[in-house]
Amino acid sequence: MLAIKIWNYFRGYVIIRVEGLTLERLLNLAATHDIYLWDVKRENNLVLEMKSTTGGFKELREIVKKVGCRVEIKQKVGLPFSIIRLKERKMLVVGFLMFWMMIIWLTSTIWNIEIIGNEQTPKEHIISLLKDNNINIGKLKFNMNKDDIKYMLIDNYDYFSFVSVNIKGTKMTIEIKEQDLPPEKVDKSYPCHVVAKKKGVIVKVVPRNGKGVVEKGQVVNEGEILITGIMANENIEQQTLVHAEGEVMALTRYSSIIKEPIVKNEERETGKVYKEKGIKVGDKGIVFMKGNIPFTNYKEIEIKKDLINLQKYNISFPIKTVDYEYREVEIKEIKQNLDFLKRDSQIKATKEINEQLPEKAEIQSKNTRHQVDGNILTTQVIVEVLEDIGRKEIIESKIENKEE
């Protein structure tokens, strides 16, 4: 039945209304002439409503005249009539097609790239690398190969232990897992020194391979050799290159400075709000301003919504409507308690230092200094710790000399 309805729709048909005293004779003659009529309904004793093909309707008109009835078309239904109507509205058709082409293009393009899981690698570096490989916002999704992106990132960052690339709607999410420690860059088959990775005062040197060249109490700077991998052989007057290893404990300093105003400005909303509307595509947008913002001091709030809601298909539409709210605020000067401000600044400075300390560092001393200069309180916290400052460095020039 459904197939017949679809077939009739593609061929086109008319819904007609026939009025007269000889309706039964009309139906008998139509059957005699093989005119296909369906969905015949009787409105009353004098009126019938039915459906007919366009060809059948032309033949039926001759019979209607013969039996003395009247016929009128109530509705033309089907694809042929729809095409005729569309030809009369060409600009509407063009606009409709352009609208859907734009929708298809917008939903086929990447408009947001999210990178998660990166801790050692700045997001800007990864975004820059993606751009260098022609992967950026505005790129069509079908031109992207997720495996190629994945292997490209792993090739460039050998300490990435896992990379996942997912594209959902217009958003590409790259999930990264980095190894806890950078991979060992120095192969033990090559000779190397142990050098200082930061400035410090030497406390203890324990060479397990190679020879220590610094002493307790000596101040060393970053890059200075602590345990050398070049061993002199006095008997044969030659130098032997080894893979130096060992522990070099040193006192190092960490410092953090926090500056806070003693009298600060605090914002309080007055309850007055000025609203405007706008539209955004990606990060760029237009604000439809009716006038100037009537406040001197205000907070700006953005509320974004998809222009077309496709959330049920899990698609984020790239064009957003934006409601801008400008909330008036009053600015009041508040003088802070100096003792409380000192304690708060000291906590902040200590927290910053703790984030920099190596895991195995032992804190030896901690000093705090406060200084008031006008409206500014400056707090400096200095922490001395005992830590291993050695790192390995390949003896490249010596290897080349040896090969020569």
mmCIF file of C-alpha atoms in Angstrom:
data_model
loop_
_atom_site.group_PDB
_atom_site.id
_atom_site.type_symbol
_atom_site.label_atom_id
_atom_site.label_comp_id
_atom_site.label_asym_id
_atom_site.label_seq_id
_atom_site.Cartn_x
_atom_site.Cartn_y
_atom_site.Cartn_z
ATOM 1 C CA MET A 1 0.000 0.000 0.000
ATOM 2 C CA LEU A 2 2.839 2.292 0.874
ATOM 3 C CA ALA A 3 4.531 1.480 -2.445
ATOM 4 C CA ILE A 4 1.342 2.454 -4.335
ATOM 5 C CA LYS A 5 1.144 5.765 -2.469
ATOM 6 C CA ILE A 6 4.791 6.533 -3.267
ATOM 7 C CA TRP A 7 4.223 5.600 -6.926
ATOM 8 C CA ASN A 8 1.166 7.878 -7.151
ATOM 9 C CA TYR A 9 3.129 10.718 -5.503
ATOM 10 C CA PHE A 10 5.896 10.511 -8.098
ATOM 11 C CA ARG A 11 3.371 10.371 -10.969
ATOM 12 C CA GLY A 12 1.183 13.134 -9.531
ATOM 13 C CA TYR A 13 -2.586 13.002 -8.966
ATOM 14 C CA VAL A 14 -5.549 15.255 -8.314
ATOM 15 C CA ILE A 15 -8.231 15.266 -5.630
ATOM 16 C CA ILE A 16 -11.527 16.070 -7.344
ATOM 17 C CA ARG A 17 -15.071 16.875 -6.279
ATOM 18 C CA VAL A 18 -17.979 15.717 -8.499
ATOM 19 C CA GLU A 19 -21.539 17.018 -8.052
ATOM 20 C CA GLY A 20 -24.693 15.756 -9.831
ATOM 21 C CA LEU A 21 -27.731 13.476 -9.847
ATOM 22 C CA THR A 22 -26.126 10.610 -11.792
ATOM 23 C CA LEU A 23 -23.057 9.817 -9.704
ATOM 24 C CA GLU A 24 -23.518 6.013 -9.865
ATOM 25 C CA ARG A 25 -23.709 6.130 -13.662
ATOM 26 C CA LEU A 26 -20.540 8.240 -13.677
ATOM 27 C CA LEU A 27 -18.663 5.634 -11.641
ATOM 28 C CA ASN A 28 -19.919 2.791 -13.860
ATOM 29 C CA LEU A 29 -18.803 4.576 -17.042
ATOM 30 C CA ALA A 30 -15.381 5.344 -15.480
ATOM 31 C CA ALA A 31 -14.934 1.640 -14.719
ATOM 32 C CA THR A 32 -16.020 0.751 -18.259
ATOM 33 C CA HIS A 33 -13.352 3.086 -19.699
ATOM 34 C CA ASP A 34 -10.641 1.752 -17.288
ATOM 35 C CA ILE A 35 -10.271 5.109 -15.505
ATOM 36 C CA TYR A 36 -8.532 4.462 -12.164
ATOM 37 C CA LEU A 37 -10.259 6.239 -9.282
ATOM 38 C CA TRP A 38 -9.455 5.633 -5.588
ATOM 39 C CA ASP A 39 -10.343 6.860 -2.109
ATOM 40 C CA VAL A 40 -13.914 7.539 -3.307
ATOM 41 C CA LYS A 41 -15.903 9.246 -0.495
ATOM 42 C CA ARG A 42 -19.540 10.318 -0.557
ATOM 43 C CA GLU A 43 -20.127 13.692 1.084
ATOM 44 C CA ASN A 44 -23.912 13.475 0.513
ATOM 45 C CA ASN A 45 -26.340 12.118 -2.084
ATOM 46 C CA LEU A 46 -25.221 14.689 -4.658
ATOM 47 C CA VAL A 47 -21.451 15.018 -4.043
ATOM 48 C CA LEU A 48 -18.487 12.609 -4.332
ATOM 49 C CA GLU A 49 -14.824 13.236 -3.556
ATOM 50 C CA MET A 50 -12.136 10.995 -5.082
ATOM 51 C CA LYS A 51 -8.593 10.831 -6.357
ATOM 52 C CA SER A 52 -7.511 10.345 -9.968
ATOM 53 C CA THR A 53 -4.356 10.384 -12.030
ATOM 54 C CA THR A 54 -3.858 13.435 -14.252
ATOM 55 C CA GLY A 55 -4.440 11.319 -17.380
ATOM 56 C CA GLY A 56 -7.531 9.713 -15.847
ATOM 57 C CA PHE A 57 -8.932 13.141 -14.966
ATOM 58 C CA LYS A 58 -8.766 14.282 -18.622
ATOM 59 C CA GLU A 59 -10.741 11.198 -19.738
ATOM 60 C CA LEU A 60 -13.184 11.599 -16.837
ATOM 61 C CA ARG A 61 -14.149 15.139 -17.915
ATOM 62 C CA GLU A 62 -15.726 13.770 -21.144
ATOM 63 C CA ILE A 63 -17.828 11.333 -19.123
ATOM 64 C CA VAL A 64 -18.836 14.056 -16.651
ATOM 65 C CA LYS A 65 -20.215 16.153 -19.533
ATOM 66 C CA LYS A 66 -22.053 13.152 -20.922
ATOM 67 C CA VAL A 67 -23.855 12.351 -17.603
ATOM 68 C CA GLY A 68 -24.579 15.994 -16.796
ATOM 69 C CA CYS A 69 -22.418 16.379 -13.631
ATOM 70 C CA ARG A 70 -19.918 19.040 -12.595
ATOM 71 C CA VAL A 71 -16.331 18.400 -11.557
ATOM 72 C CA GLU A 72 -13.702 20.593 -9.937
ATOM 73 C CA ILE A 73 -10.142 20.026 -8.778
ATOM 74 C CA LYS A 74 -9.743 20.532 -5.027
ATOM 75 C CA GLN A 75 -6.017 19.870 -4.848
ATOM 76 C CA LYS A 76 -3.053 18.895 -7.041
ATOM 77 C CA VAL A 77 -0.706 16.498 -5.263
ATOM 78 C CA GLY A 78 2.648 14.939 -6.201
ATOM 79 C CA LEU A 79 6.186 15.596 -7.378
ATOM 80 C CA PRO A 80 5.326 16.997 -10.867
ATOM 81 C CA PHE A 81 3.146 19.743 -9.333
ATOM 82 C CA SER A 82 5.818 20.501 -6.678
ATOM 83 C CA ILE A 83 8.412 20.985 -9.447
ATOM 84 C CA ILE A 84 6.085 23.340 -11.337
ATOM 85 C CA ARG A 85 5.555 25.413 -8.183
ATOM 86 C CA LEU A 86 9.288 25.542 -7.518
ATOM 87 C CA LYS A 87 9.987 26.748 -11.087
ATOM 88 C CA GLU A 88 7.771 29.720 -10.357
ATOM 89 C CA ARG A 89 9.856 30.493 -7.233
ATOM 90 C CA LYS A 90 13.434 30.161 -8.510
ATOM 91 C CA MET A 91 14.969 32.536 -5.986
ATOM 92 C CA LEU A 92 13.331 30.603 -3.145
ATOM 93 C CA VAL A 93 14.830 27.367 -4.488
ATOM 94 C CA VAL A 94 18.270 28.974 -4.879
ATOM 95 C CA GLY A 95 18.101 30.354 -1.356
ATOM 96 C CA PHE A 96 16.972 27.001 0.021
ATOM 97 C CA LEU A 97 19.815 25.154 -1.721
ATOM 98 C CA MET A 98 22.384 27.737 -0.593
ATOM 99 C CA PHE A 99 21.124 27.466 2.978
ATOM 100 C CA TRP A 100 21.562 23.707 3.046
ATOM 101 C CA MET A 101 24.937 23.896 1.285
ATOM 102 C CA MET A 102 26.065 26.307 4.000
ATOM 103 C CA ILE A 103 24.699 24.029 6.734
ATOM 104 C CA ILE A 104 26.506 21.019 5.219
ATOM 105 C CA TRP A 105 29.760 23.011 4.904
ATOM 106 C CA LEU A 106 29.566 24.371 8.442
ATOM 107 C CA THR A 107 28.839 20.953 9.967
ATOM 108 C CA SER A 108 31.592 19.309 7.880
ATOM 109 C CA THR A 109 34.294 21.661 9.166
ATOM 110 C CA ILE A 110 36.421 21.549 12.320
ATOM 111 C CA TRP A 111 35.665 24.659 14.410
ATOM 112 C CA ASN A 112 37.201 23.681 17.734
ATOM 113 C CA ILE A 113 40.373 21.769 18.656
ATOM 114 C CA GLU A 114 40.677 20.648 22.278
ATOM 115 C CA ILE A 115 43.881 19.183 23.677
ATOM 116 C CA ILE A 116 43.728 17.382 27.019
ATOM 117 C CA GLY A 117 46.219 15.464 29.135
ATOM 118 C CA ASN A 118 49.313 17.549 28.232
ATOM 119 C CA GLU A 119 51.289 18.525 31.326
ATOM 120 C CA GLN A 120 54.882 18.908 30.141
ATOM 121 C CA THR A 121 54.124 20.109 26.626
ATOM 122 C CA PRO A 122 52.524 23.563 26.155
ATOM 123 C CA LYS A 123 49.247 23.474 24.239
ATOM 124 C CA GLU A 124 50.539 26.294 21.971
ATOM 125 C CA HIS A 125 53.429 24.081 20.795
ATOM 126 C CA ILE A 126 51.054 21.250 19.855
ATOM 127 C CA ILE A 127 48.672 23.664 18.065
ATOM 128 C CA SER A 128 51.636 25.139 16.157
ATOM 129 C CA LEU A 129 52.784 21.660 15.122
ATOM 130 C CA LEU A 130 49.265 20.798 13.930
ATOM 131 C CA LYS A 131 49.158 24.020 11.843
ATOM 132 C CA ASP A 132 52.530 23.201 10.293
ATOM 133 C CA ASN A 133 50.963 19.912 9.174
ATOM 134 C CA ASN A 134 47.868 21.666 7.734
ATOM 135 C CA ILE A 135 45.589 20.639 10.599
ATOM 136 C CA ASN A 136 43.745 23.677 11.912
ATOM 137 C CA ILE A 137 40.357 25.284 12.466
ATOM 138 C CA GLY A 138 38.393 25.577 9.224
ATOM 139 C CA LYS A 139 39.701 22.273 7.817
ATOM 140 C CA LEU A 140 37.143 19.881 6.342
ATOM 141 C CA LYS A 141 36.703 16.719 8.395
ATOM 142 C CA PHE A 142 36.857 14.293 5.464
ATOM 143 C CA ASN A 143 40.341 15.616 4.612
ATOM 144 C CA MET A 144 41.665 14.507 8.001
ATOM 145 C CA ASN A 145 43.060 11.093 8.832
ATOM 146 C CA LYS A 146 42.990 10.483 12.575
ATOM 147 C CA ASP A 147 45.736 7.835 12.419
ATOM 148 C CA ASP A 148 48.046 10.209 10.495
ATOM 149 C CA ILE A 149 47.533 12.907 13.157
ATOM 150 C CA LYS A 150 48.183 10.384 15.928
ATOM 151 C CA TYR A 151 51.432 9.026 14.441
ATOM 152 C CA MET A 152 52.634 12.540 13.523
ATOM 153 C CA LEU A 153 52.344 13.623 17.186
ATOM 154 C CA ILE A 154 54.040 10.471 18.478
ATOM 155 C CA ASP A 155 56.899 10.925 15.977
ATOM 156 C CA ASN A 156 57.487 14.525 17.089
ATOM 157 C CA TYR A 157 57.087 13.908 20.831
ATOM 158 C CA ASP A 158 58.736 10.597 21.670
ATOM 159 C CA TYR A 159 57.654 10.849 25.324
ATOM 160 C CA PHE A 160 53.976 10.652 24.399
ATOM 161 C CA SER A 161 52.939 7.186 25.571
ATOM 162 C CA PHE A 162 49.361 7.480 24.238
ATOM 163 C CA VAL A 163 47.593 9.696 21.698
ATOM 164 C CA SER A 164 43.908 9.504 20.838
ATOM 165 C CA VAL A 165 42.204 11.647 18.160
ATOM 166 C CA ASN A 166 38.410 11.890 18.166
ATOM 167 C CA ILE A 167 36.193 14.002 15.938
ATOM 168 C CA LYS A 168 32.644 14.539 17.166
ATOM 169 C CA GLY A 169 30.482 17.026 15.330
ATOM 170 C CA THR A 170 32.608 20.081 14.575
ATOM 171 C CA LYS A 171 35.047 19.462 17.438
ATOM 172 C CA MET A 172 38.334 17.535 17.362
ATOM 173 C CA THR A 173 39.621 16.285 20.718
ATOM 174 C CA ILE A 174 43.225 15.145 21.065
ATOM 175 C CA GLU A 175 43.911 13.222 24.279
ATOM 176 C CA ILE A 176 47.539 12.822 25.281
ATOM 177 C CA LYS A 177 49.266 10.813 27.984
ATOM 178 C CA GLU A 178 52.862 11.734 28.681
ATOM 179 C CA GLN A 179 55.388 9.529 30.380
ATOM 180 C CA ASP A 180 55.997 10.506 34.004
ATOM 181 C CA LEU A 181 59.652 11.123 33.250
ATOM 182 C CA PRO A 182 61.252 12.054 29.925
ATOM 183 C CA PRO A 183 62.880 9.023 28.316
ATOM 184 C CA GLU A 184 66.552 8.505 28.991
ATOM 185 C CA LYS A 185 68.308 10.497 26.308
ATOM 186 C CA VAL A 186 71.738 9.053 27.072
ATOM 187 C CA ASP A 187 72.468 5.547 25.859
ATOM 188 C CA LYS A 188 74.796 3.772 28.307
ATOM 189 C CA SER A 189 76.917 2.563 25.401
ATOM 190 C CA TYR A 190 78.141 6.181 24.892
ATOM 191 C CA PRO A 191 80.546 8.089 27.139
ATOM 192 C CA CYS A 192 79.127 10.993 29.108
ATOM 193 C CA HIS A 193 79.749 13.464 31.938
ATOM 194 C CA VAL A 194 77.498 14.219 34.893
ATOM 195 C CA VAL A 195 76.943 18.004 34.831
ATOM 196 C CA ALA A 196 75.067 20.424 37.097
ATOM 197 C CA LYS A 197 71.469 21.100 36.055
ATOM 198 C CA LYS A 198 71.332 24.171 38.337
ATOM 199 C CA LYS A 199 73.454 26.350 40.588
ATOM 200 C CA GLY A 200 74.261 24.971 44.067
ATOM 201 C CA VAL A 201 76.775 24.402 46.869
ATOM 202 C CA ILE A 202 78.222 20.881 46.802
ATOM 203 C CA VAL A 203 77.519 18.770 49.923
ATOM 204 C CA LYS A 204 78.407 15.270 48.762
ATOM 205 C CA VAL A 205 79.752 13.581 45.591
ATOM 206 C CA VAL A 206 79.387 9.810 45.131
ATOM 207 C CA PRO A 207 80.746 8.728 41.709
ATOM 208 C CA ARG A 208 79.668 5.203 40.729
ATOM 209 C CA ASN A 209 81.460 5.421 37.385
ATOM 210 C CA GLY A 210 83.842 8.114 36.191
ATOM 211 C CA LYS A 211 85.705 10.565 38.454
ATOM 212 C CA GLY A 212 84.336 13.342 40.693
ATOM 213 C CA VAL A 213 85.884 16.747 39.919
ATOM 214 C CA VAL A 214 84.145 18.937 42.532
ATOM 215 C CA GLU A 215 84.526 19.067 46.322
ATOM 216 C CA LYS A 216 82.311 19.688 49.326
ATOM 217 C CA GLY A 217 81.608 23.408 49.802
ATOM 218 C CA GLN A 218 82.348 24.297 46.177
ATOM 219 C CA VAL A 219 79.830 26.502 44.360
ATOM 220 C CA VAL A 220 78.908 25.140 40.909
ATOM 221 C CA ASN A 221 76.888 26.710 38.105
ATOM 222 C CA GLU A 222 74.493 25.159 35.627
ATOM 223 C CA GLY A 223 76.302 23.045 33.003
ATOM 224 C CA GLU A 224 79.511 22.646 35.055
ATOM 225 C CA ILE A 225 81.070 19.142 35.035
ATOM 226 C CA LEU A 226 80.607 17.312 38.361
ATOM 227 C CA ILE A 227 81.677 13.753 37.472
ATOM 228 C CA THR A 228 83.814 13.444 34.357
ATOM 229 C CA GLY A 229 83.561 10.565 31.876
ATOM 230 C CA ILE A 230 87.140 11.159 30.624
ATOM 231 C CA MET A 231 89.539 8.903 32.554
ATOM 232 C CA ALA A 232 93.309 9.414 32.204
ATOM 233 C CA ASN A 233 95.513 6.317 31.898
ATOM 234 C CA GLU A 234 98.976 7.348 33.112
ATOM 235 C CA ASN A 235 100.663 4.132 31.963
ATOM 236 C CA ILE A 236 99.782 4.373 28.290
ATOM 237 C CA GLU A 237 99.237 8.159 28.220
ATOM 238 C CA GLN A 238 95.829 7.793 26.698
ATOM 239 C CA GLN A 239 92.388 8.857 27.759
ATOM 240 C CA THR A 240 89.569 6.397 28.287
ATOM 241 C CA LEU A 241 85.979 7.508 27.825
ATOM 242 C CA VAL A 242 83.366 6.022 30.168
ATOM 243 C CA HIS A 243 79.677 6.439 30.924
ATOM 244 C CA ALA A 244 79.851 8.567 34.101
ATOM 245 C CA GLU A 245 77.262 7.907 36.787
ATOM 246 C CA GLY A 246 76.806 8.952 40.384
ATOM 247 C CA GLU A 247 75.040 11.125 42.935
ATOM 248 C CA VAL A 248 75.894 14.801 43.499
ATOM 249 C CA MET A 249 74.022 16.314 46.440
ATOM 250 C CA ALA A 250 74.020 20.109 46.701
ATOM 251 C CA LEU A 251 72.304 22.916 48.572
ATOM 252 C CA THR A 252 70.087 24.912 46.214
ATOM 253 C CA ARG A 253 67.827 27.921 46.731
ATOM 254 C CA TYR A 254 64.251 28.530 45.633
ATOM 255 C CA SER A 255 62.685 31.951 45.917
ATOM 256 C CA SER A 256 59.200 33.337 45.322
ATOM 257 C CA ILE A 257 58.070 36.977 45.508
ATOM 258 C CA ILE A 258 54.432 38.009 45.999
ATOM 259 C CA LYS A 259 53.303 41.661 45.689
ATOM 260 C CA GLU A 260 49.891 42.677 47.031
ATOM 261 C CA PRO A 261 48.198 46.098 47.333
ATOM 262 C CA ILE A 262 47.368 47.042 50.927
ATOM 263 C CA VAL A 263 44.405 49.140 49.793
ATOM 264 C CA LYS A 264 42.595 47.331 47.000
ATOM 265 C CA ASN A 265 39.529 48.028 44.892
ATOM 266 C CA GLU A 266 36.527 45.728 45.290
ATOM 267 C CA GLU A 267 33.698 45.513 42.738
ATOM 268 C CA ARG A 268 30.049 45.225 43.833
ATOM 269 C CA GLU A 269 27.135 44.887 41.389
ATOM 270 C CA THR A 270 24.425 47.581 41.601
ATOM 271 C CA GLY A 271 21.748 45.427 39.941
ATOM 272 C CA LYS A 272 21.581 47.564 36.783
ATOM 273 C CA VAL A 273 22.067 45.565 33.569
ATOM 274 C CA TYR A 274 22.404 46.668 29.925
ATOM 275 C CA LYS A 275 21.839 43.939 27.308
ATOM 276 C CA GLU A 276 22.882 43.544 23.672
ATOM 277 C CA LYS A 277 22.833 40.716 21.155
ATOM 278 C CA GLY A 278 25.451 39.443 18.748
ATOM 279 C CA ILE A 279 26.592 36.523 16.656
ATOM 280 C CA LYS A 280 29.847 34.568 16.670
ATOM 281 C CA VAL A 281 31.585 32.180 14.289
ATOM 282 C CA GLY A 282 34.486 30.536 16.083
ATOM 283 C CA ASP A 283 36.303 33.258 18.038
ATOM 284 C CA LYS A 284 35.141 36.102 15.787
ATOM 285 C CA GLY A 285 31.840 37.863 16.243
ATOM 286 C CA ILE A 286 29.704 40.919 15.737
ATOM 287 C CA VAL A 287 27.798 42.816 18.440
ATOM 288 C CA PHE A 288 24.598 44.524 17.339
ATOM 289 C CA MET A 289 24.925 47.616 19.523
ATOM 290 C CA LYS A 290 21.942 49.961 19.798
ATOM 291 C CA GLY A 291 23.944 52.586 21.663
ATOM 292 C CA ASN A 292 26.763 53.140 24.106
ATOM 293 C CA ILE A 293 26.993 51.156 27.323
ATOM 294 C CA PRO A 294 25.458 53.511 29.932
ATOM 295 C CA PHE A 295 27.879 52.520 32.735
ATOM 296 C CA THR A 296 31.383 53.703 33.526
ATOM 297 C CA ASN A 297 32.315 50.571 35.467
ATOM 298 C CA TYR A 298 30.801 47.231 34.511
ATOM 299 C CA LYS A 299 31.299 43.476 34.145
ATOM 300 C CA GLU A 300 30.724 41.813 30.768
ATOM 301 C CA ILE A 301 28.955 38.429 30.666
ATOM 302 C CA GLU A 302 28.542 36.318 27.475
ATOM 303 C CA ILE A 303 25.785 33.704 27.102
ATOM 304 C CA LYS A 304 26.220 31.622 23.927
ATOM 305 C CA LYS A 305 23.642 29.413 22.199
ATOM 306 C CA ASP A 306 23.822 27.433 18.952
ATOM 307 C CA LEU A 307 22.033 29.250 16.093
ATOM 308 C CA ILE A 308 20.555 25.868 15.107
ATOM 309 C CA ASN A 309 20.139 23.347 17.913
ATOM 310 C CA LEU A 310 21.646 20.035 16.776
ATOM 311 C CA GLN A 311 22.537 18.808 20.272
ATOM 312 C CA LYS A 312 20.284 15.756 19.948
ATOM 313 C CA TYR A 313 22.549 14.664 17.069
ATOM 314 C CA ASN A 314 25.601 15.422 19.267
ATOM 315 C CA ILE A 315 26.689 18.220 16.902
ATOM 316 C CA SER A 316 27.833 21.634 18.080
ATOM 317 C CA PHE A 317 26.703 24.185 15.483
ATOM 318 C CA PRO A 318 29.576 26.612 14.729
ATOM 319 C CA ILE A 319 27.430 29.759 14.497
ATOM 320 C CA LYS A 320 26.321 31.009 17.926
ATOM 321 C CA THR A 321 23.929 33.673 19.047
ATOM 322 C CA VAL A 322 25.367 35.643 21.940
ATOM 323 C CA ASP A 323 23.528 37.571 24.643
ATOM 324 C CA TYR A 324 25.838 40.186 26.139
ATOM 325 C CA GLU A 325 25.102 41.444 29.630
ATOM 326 C CA TYR A 326 26.861 44.539 30.968
ATOM 327 C CA ARG A 327 26.375 44.652 34.737
ATOM 328 C CA GLU A 328 27.121 47.942 36.456
ATOM 329 C CA VAL A 329 29.515 47.703 39.382
ATOM 330 C CA GLU A 330 30.549 50.065 42.123
ATOM 331 C CA ILE A 331 34.224 50.171 42.999
ATOM 332 C CA LYS A 332 35.056 50.634 46.674
ATOM 333 C CA GLU A 333 38.456 50.935 48.283
ATOM 334 C CA ILE A 334 39.089 48.407 51.042
ATOM 335 C CA LYS A 335 42.118 48.557 53.353
ATOM 336 C CA GLN A 336 43.319 45.053 54.192
ATOM 337 C CA ASN A 337 44.651 43.934 57.568
ATOM 338 C CA LEU A 338 48.456 44.006 57.192
ATOM 339 C CA ASP A 339 49.114 40.959 59.418
ATOM 340 C CA PHE A 340 46.510 38.912 57.567
ATOM 341 C CA LEU A 341 47.930 40.058 54.211
ATOM 342 C CA LYS A 342 51.457 39.014 55.243
ATOM 343 C CA ARG A 343 50.293 35.521 56.238
ATOM 344 C CA ASP A 344 48.262 35.142 53.047
ATOM 345 C CA SER A 345 51.191 36.284 50.850
ATOM 346 C CA GLN A 346 53.553 33.924 52.667
ATOM 347 C CA ILE A 347 51.206 30.978 52.013
ATOM 348 C CA LYS A 348 50.979 31.878 48.310
ATOM 349 C CA ALA A 349 54.766 32.206 47.951
ATOM 350 C CA THR A 350 55.372 28.896 49.768
ATOM 351 C CA LYS A 351 52.818 27.170 47.542
ATOM 352 C CA GLU A 352 54.604 28.433 44.408
ATOM 353 C CA ILE A 353 57.941 27.118 45.704
ATOM 354 C CA ASN A 354 56.481 23.717 46.649
ATOM 355 C CA GLU A 355 55.264 23.302 43.071
ATOM 356 C CA GLN A 356 58.872 23.716 41.848
ATOM 357 C CA LEU A 357 60.586 21.404 44.341
ATOM 358 C CA PRO A 358 61.810 17.983 43.121
ATOM 359 C CA GLU A 359 60.111 15.016 44.703
ATOM 360 C CA LYS A 360 63.136 13.873 46.749
ATOM 361 C CA ALA A 361 64.363 17.335 47.804
ATOM 362 C CA GLU A 362 64.984 17.784 51.561
ATOM 363 C CA ILE A 363 64.169 21.249 52.955
ATOM 364 C CA GLN A 364 67.094 22.588 55.041
ATOM 365 C CA SER A 365 65.906 26.114 55.882
ATOM 366 C CA LYS A 366 63.150 28.613 55.142
ATOM 367 C CA ASN A 367 63.217 32.421 55.446
ATOM 368 C CA THR A 368 60.489 34.995 54.881
ATOM 369 C CA ARG A 369 60.967 38.731 54.262
ATOM 370 C CA HIS A 370 58.276 41.435 54.151
ATOM 371 C CA GLN A 371 58.692 44.972 52.813
ATOM 372 C CA VAL A 372 56.112 47.766 52.559
ATOM 373 C CA ASP A 373 56.637 50.293 49.769
ATOM 374 C CA GLY A 374 53.777 52.778 49.566
ATOM 375 C CA ASN A 375 50.597 50.783 48.938
ATOM 376 C CA ILE A 376 52.450 47.575 48.014
ATOM 377 C CA LEU A 377 53.432 44.779 50.377
ATOM 378 C CA THR A 378 56.260 42.645 48.977
ATOM 379 C CA THR A 379 56.737 39.185 50.492
ATOM 380 C CA GLN A 380 59.739 37.015 49.604
ATOM 381 C CA VAL A 381 60.100 33.404 50.736
ATOM 382 C CA ILE A 382 63.503 31.695 50.317
ATOM 383 C CA VAL A 383 63.869 27.947 50.805
ATOM 384 C CA GLU A 384 67.167 26.044 50.841
ATOM 385 C CA VAL A 385 66.956 22.366 49.936
ATOM 386 C CA LEU A 386 69.311 19.425 49.568
ATOM 387 C CA GLU A 387 68.911 17.667 46.207
ATOM 388 C CA ASP A 388 70.722 15.724 43.517
ATOM 389 C CA ILE A 389 71.685 18.281 40.831
ATOM 390 C CA GLY A 390 73.420 15.907 38.382
ATOM 391 C CA ARG A 391 72.317 15.223 34.821
ATOM 392 C CA LYS A 392 74.067 13.290 32.061
ATOM 393 C CA GLU A 393 75.625 14.937 29.002
ATOM 394 C CA ILE A 394 77.089 12.978 26.071
ATOM 395 C CA ILE A 395 80.782 13.623 25.240
ATOM 396 C CA GLU A 396 80.080 14.130 21.523
ATOM 397 C CA SER A 397 83.308 15.885 20.543
ATOM 398 C CA LYS A 398 85.448 13.183 22.157
ATOM 399 C CA ILE A 399 83.576 10.443 20.351
ATOM 400 C CA GLU A 400 84.289 12.099 17.007
ATOM 401 C CA ASN A 401 87.995 12.437 17.916
ATOM 402 C CA LYS A 402 88.098 8.797 18.890
ATOM 403 C CA GLU A 403 86.557 7.681 15.578
ATOM 404 C CA GLU A 404 89.042 9.800 13.659
#
